[in-house]
PDB file of C-alpha atoms in Angstrom:
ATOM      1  CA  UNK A   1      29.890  -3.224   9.196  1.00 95.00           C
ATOM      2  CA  UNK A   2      29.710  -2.033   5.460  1.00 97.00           C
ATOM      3  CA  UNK A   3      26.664   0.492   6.883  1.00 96.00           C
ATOM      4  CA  UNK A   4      29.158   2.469   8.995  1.00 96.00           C
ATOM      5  CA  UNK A   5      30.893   3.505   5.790  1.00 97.00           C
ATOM      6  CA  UNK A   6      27.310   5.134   4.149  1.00 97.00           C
ATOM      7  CA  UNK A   7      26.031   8.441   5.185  1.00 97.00           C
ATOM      8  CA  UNK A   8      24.898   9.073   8.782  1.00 95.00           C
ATOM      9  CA  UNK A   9      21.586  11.038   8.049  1.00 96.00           C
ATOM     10  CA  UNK A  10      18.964  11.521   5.632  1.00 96.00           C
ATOM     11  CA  UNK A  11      18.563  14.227   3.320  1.00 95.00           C
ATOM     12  CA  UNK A  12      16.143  16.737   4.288  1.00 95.00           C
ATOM     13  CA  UNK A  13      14.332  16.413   1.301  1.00 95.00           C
ATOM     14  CA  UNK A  14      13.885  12.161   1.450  1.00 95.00           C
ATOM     15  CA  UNK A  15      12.890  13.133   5.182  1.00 96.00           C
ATOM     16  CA  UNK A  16      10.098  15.801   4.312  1.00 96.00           C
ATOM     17  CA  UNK A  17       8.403  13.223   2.537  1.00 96.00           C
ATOM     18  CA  UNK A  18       7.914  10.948   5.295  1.00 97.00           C
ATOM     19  CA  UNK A  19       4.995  10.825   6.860  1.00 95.00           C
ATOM     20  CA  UNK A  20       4.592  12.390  10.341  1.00 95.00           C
ATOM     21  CA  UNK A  21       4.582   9.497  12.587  1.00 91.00           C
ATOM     22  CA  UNK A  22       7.901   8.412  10.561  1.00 93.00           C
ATOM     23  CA  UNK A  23       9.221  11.562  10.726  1.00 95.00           C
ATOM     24  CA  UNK A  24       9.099  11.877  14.583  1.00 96.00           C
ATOM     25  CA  UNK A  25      11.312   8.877  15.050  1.00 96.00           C
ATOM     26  CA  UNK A  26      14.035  10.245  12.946  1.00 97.00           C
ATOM     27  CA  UNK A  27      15.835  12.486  15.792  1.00 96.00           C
ATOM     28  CA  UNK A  28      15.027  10.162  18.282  1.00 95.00           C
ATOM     29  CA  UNK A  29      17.186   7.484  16.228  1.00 94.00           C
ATOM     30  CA  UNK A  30      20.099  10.633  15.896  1.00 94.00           C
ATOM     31  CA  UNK A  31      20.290  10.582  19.412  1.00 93.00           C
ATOM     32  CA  UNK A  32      19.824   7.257  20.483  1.00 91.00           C
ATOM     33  CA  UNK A  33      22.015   5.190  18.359  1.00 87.00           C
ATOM     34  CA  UNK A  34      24.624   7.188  18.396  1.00 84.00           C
ATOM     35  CA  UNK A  35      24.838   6.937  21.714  1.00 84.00           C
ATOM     36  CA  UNK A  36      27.045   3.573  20.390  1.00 86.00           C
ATOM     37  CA  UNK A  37      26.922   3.726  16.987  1.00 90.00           C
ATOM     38  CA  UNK A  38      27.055   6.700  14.558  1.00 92.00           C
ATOM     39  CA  UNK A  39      23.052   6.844  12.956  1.00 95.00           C
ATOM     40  CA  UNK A  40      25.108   5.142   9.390  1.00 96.00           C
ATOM     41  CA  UNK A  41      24.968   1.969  10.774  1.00 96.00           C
ATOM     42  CA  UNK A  42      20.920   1.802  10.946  1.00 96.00           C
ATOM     43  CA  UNK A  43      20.273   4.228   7.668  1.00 97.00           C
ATOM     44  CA  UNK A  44      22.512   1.984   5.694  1.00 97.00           C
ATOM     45  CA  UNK A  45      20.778  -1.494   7.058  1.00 97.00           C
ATOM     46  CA  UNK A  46      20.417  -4.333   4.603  1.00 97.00           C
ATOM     47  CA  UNK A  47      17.133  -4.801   7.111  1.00 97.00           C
ATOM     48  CA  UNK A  48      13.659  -3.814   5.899  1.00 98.00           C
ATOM     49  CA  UNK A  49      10.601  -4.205   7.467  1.00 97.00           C
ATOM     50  CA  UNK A  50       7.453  -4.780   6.041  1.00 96.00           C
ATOM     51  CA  UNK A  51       4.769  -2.616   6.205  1.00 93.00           C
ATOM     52  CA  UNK A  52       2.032  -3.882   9.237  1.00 93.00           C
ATOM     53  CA  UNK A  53       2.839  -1.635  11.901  1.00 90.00           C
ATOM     54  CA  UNK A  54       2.636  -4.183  15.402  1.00 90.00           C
ATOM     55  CA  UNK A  55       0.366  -6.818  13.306  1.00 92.00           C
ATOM     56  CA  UNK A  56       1.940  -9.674  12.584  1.00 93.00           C
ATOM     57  CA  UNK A  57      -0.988 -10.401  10.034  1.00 95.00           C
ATOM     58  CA  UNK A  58      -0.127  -7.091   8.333  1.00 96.00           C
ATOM     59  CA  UNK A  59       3.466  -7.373   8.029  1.00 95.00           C
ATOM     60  CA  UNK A  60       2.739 -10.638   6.814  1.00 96.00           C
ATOM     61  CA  UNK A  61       0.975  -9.593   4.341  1.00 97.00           C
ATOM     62  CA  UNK A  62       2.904  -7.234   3.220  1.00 96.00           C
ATOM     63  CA  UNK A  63       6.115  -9.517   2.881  1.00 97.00           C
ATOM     64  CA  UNK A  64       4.002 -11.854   0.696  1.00 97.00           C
ATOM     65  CA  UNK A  65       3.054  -9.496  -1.200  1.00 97.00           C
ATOM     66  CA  UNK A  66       6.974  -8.238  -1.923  1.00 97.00           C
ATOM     67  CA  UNK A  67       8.203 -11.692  -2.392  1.00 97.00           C
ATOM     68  CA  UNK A  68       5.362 -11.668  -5.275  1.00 97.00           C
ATOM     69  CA  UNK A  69       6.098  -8.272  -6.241  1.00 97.00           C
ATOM     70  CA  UNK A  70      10.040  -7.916  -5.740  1.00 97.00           C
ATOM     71  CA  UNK A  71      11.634 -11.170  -5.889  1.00 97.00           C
ATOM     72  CA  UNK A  72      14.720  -9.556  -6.670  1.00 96.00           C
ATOM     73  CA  UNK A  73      14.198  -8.280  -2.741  1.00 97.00           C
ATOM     74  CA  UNK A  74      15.138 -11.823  -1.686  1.00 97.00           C
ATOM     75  CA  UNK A  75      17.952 -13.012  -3.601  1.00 95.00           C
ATOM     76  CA  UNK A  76      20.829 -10.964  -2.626  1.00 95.00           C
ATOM     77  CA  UNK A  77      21.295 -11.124   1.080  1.00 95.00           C
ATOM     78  CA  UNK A  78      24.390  -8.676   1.680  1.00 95.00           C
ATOM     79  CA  UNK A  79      21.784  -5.915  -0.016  1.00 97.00           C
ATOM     80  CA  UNK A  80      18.345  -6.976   1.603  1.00 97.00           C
ATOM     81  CA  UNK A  81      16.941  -8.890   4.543  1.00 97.00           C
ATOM     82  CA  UNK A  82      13.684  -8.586   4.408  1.00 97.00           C
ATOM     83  CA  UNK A  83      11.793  -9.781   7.240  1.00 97.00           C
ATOM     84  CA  UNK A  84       8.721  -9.524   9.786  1.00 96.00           C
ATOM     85  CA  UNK A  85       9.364  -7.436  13.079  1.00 96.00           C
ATOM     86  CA  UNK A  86      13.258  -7.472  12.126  1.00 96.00           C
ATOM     87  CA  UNK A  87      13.803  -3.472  13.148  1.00 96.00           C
ATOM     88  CA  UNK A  88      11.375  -4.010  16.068  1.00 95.00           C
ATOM     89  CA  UNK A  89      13.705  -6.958  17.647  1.00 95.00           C
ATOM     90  CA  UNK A  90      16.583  -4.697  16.571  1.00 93.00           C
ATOM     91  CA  UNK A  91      15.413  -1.983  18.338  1.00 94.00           C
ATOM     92  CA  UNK A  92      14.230  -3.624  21.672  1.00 93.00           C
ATOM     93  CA  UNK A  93      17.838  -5.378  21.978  1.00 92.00           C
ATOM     94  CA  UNK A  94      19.391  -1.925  21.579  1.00 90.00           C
ATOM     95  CA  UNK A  95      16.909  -0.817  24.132  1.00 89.00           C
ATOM     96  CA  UNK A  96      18.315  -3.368  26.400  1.00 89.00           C
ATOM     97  CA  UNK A  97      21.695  -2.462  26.398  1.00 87.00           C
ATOM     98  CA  UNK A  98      23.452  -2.072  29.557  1.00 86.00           C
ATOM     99  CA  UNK A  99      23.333   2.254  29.596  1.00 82.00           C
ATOM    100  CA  UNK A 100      21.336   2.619  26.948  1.00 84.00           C
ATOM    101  CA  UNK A 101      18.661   4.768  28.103  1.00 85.00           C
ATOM    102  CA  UNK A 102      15.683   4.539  25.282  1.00 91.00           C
ATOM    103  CA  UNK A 103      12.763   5.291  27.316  1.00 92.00           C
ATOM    104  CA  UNK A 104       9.840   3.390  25.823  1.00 93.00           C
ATOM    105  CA  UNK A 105       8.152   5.768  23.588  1.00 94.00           C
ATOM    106  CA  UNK A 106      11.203   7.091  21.796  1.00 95.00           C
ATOM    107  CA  UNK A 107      11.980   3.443  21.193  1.00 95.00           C
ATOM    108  CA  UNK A 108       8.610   3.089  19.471  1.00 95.00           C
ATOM    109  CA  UNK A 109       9.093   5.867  17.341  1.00 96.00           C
ATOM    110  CA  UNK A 110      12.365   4.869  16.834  1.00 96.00           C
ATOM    111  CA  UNK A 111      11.339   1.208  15.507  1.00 96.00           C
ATOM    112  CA  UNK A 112       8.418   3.196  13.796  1.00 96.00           C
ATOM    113  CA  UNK A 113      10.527   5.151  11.784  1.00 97.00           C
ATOM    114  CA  UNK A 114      12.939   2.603  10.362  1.00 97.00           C
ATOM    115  CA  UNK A 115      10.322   0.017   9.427  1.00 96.00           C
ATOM    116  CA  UNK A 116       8.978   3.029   6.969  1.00 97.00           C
ATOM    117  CA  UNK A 117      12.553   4.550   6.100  1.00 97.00           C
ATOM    118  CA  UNK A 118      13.338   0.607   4.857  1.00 96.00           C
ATOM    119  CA  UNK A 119      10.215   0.521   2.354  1.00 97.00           C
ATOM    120  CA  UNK A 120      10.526   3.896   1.410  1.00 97.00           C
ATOM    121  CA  UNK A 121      14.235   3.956   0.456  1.00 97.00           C
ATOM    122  CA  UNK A 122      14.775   0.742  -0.470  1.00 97.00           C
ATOM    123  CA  UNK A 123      12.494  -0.870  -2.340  1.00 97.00           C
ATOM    124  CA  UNK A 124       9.527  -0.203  -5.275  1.00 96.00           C
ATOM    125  CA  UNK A 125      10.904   2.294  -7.496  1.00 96.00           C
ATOM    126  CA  UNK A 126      13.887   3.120  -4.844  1.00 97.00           C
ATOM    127  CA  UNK A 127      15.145  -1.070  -5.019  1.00 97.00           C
ATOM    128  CA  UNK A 128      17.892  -0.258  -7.726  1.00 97.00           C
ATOM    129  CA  UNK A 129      19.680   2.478  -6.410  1.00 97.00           C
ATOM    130  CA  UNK A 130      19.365   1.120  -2.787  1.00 98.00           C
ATOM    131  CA  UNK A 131      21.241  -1.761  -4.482  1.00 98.00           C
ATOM    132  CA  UNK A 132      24.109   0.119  -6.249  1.00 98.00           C
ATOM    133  CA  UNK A 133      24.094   2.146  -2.791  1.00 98.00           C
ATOM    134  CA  UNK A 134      24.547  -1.038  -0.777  1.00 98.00           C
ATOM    135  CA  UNK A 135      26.956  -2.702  -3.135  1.00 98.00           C
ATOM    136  CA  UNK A 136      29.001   0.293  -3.138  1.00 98.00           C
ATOM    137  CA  UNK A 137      29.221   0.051   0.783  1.00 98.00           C
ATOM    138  CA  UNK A 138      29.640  -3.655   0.805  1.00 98.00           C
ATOM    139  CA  UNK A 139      32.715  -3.239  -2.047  1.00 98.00           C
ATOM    140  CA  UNK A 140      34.546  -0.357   0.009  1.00 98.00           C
ATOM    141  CA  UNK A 141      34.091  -2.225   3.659  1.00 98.00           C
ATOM    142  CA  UNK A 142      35.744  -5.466   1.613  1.00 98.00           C
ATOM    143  CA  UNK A 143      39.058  -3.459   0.486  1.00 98.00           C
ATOM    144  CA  UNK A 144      39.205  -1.347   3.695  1.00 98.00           C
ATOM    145  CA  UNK A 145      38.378  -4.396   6.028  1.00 98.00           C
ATOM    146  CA  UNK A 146      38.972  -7.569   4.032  1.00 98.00           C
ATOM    147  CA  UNK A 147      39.521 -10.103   7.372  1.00 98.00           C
ATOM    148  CA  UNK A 148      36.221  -8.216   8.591  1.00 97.00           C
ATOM    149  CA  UNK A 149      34.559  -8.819   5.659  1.00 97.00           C
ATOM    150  CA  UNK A 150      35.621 -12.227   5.358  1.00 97.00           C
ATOM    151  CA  UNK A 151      34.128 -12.954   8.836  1.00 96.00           C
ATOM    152  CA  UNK A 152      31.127 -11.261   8.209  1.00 96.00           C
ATOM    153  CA  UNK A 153      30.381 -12.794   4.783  1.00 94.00           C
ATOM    154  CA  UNK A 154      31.290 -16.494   6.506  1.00 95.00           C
ATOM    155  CA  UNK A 155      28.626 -15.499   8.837  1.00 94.00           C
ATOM    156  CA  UNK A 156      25.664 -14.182   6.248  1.00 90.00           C
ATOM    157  CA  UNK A 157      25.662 -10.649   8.199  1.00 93.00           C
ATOM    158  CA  UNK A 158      27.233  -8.109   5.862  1.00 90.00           C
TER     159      UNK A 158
END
């Protein structure tokens, strides 16, 4: 995927900022996922989240509100996918995996942390240089995996 090209952790100064609950899930996520995956594959997501914590009224919400807000959040789907509960599903099928090991809480602040880390660095004042960041990843995946790419685009999941 074009995310395994990106970095595989967060600067320490974009992590500081978080706020604590977000910032505990950020070493669980480390370990976990790269149990199978280097951590580049969920820091460089097209997927955010929106805001609402485990309320589907919230999150909701909070999508409406971005599709009035951010349109531009919904046209390009290669560099967004915006969508309710997306990192929680993500994160409970990882959880499910045959070895896996994510004992319940860690996957909560796991799922915790990347429905924040999606808002945060990707969209408001962070949307355009998520964007050039994304496309960037997208562009090199395409020349260093073009029959990948080709699949993947076919299938709407770069």
């Amino acid at each position: 995927y074009p995310n395994d090209l990106g970095p595989d952790s967060l600067p320490e100064s974009v992590l500081k900022t978080y706020p604590k609950e977000a910032q505990e899930g950020y070493p669980f996520m480390l370990k976990r996922c790269a149990a199978c995956h280097t951590a580049s594959r969920p820091l460089n997501s097209r997927f955010v989240e929106p805001e609402g914590g485990i309320s589907d009224a919230k999150q909701q919400a909070s999508l409406d509100a971005m599709k009035k807000a951010q349109p531009e959040l919904f046209k390009d789907p290669a560099v967004w996918q915006v969508d309710t509960k997306i990192w929680n599903r993500y994160v409970k099928r990882m959880m499910n995996k045959p070895g896996a090991d994510i004992p319940r809480n860690e996957a909560k602040a796991i799922w915790e942390f990347l429905e924040y880390d999606g808002v945060a660095r990707k969209t408001g004042k962070n949307a355009a240089a998520w964007k050039a960041h994304r496309d960037a990843l997208v562009e090199q995946f395409k020349a260093k995996f073009p029959k990948r790419y080709d699949e993947l685009k076919a299938a709407n999941d770069l």
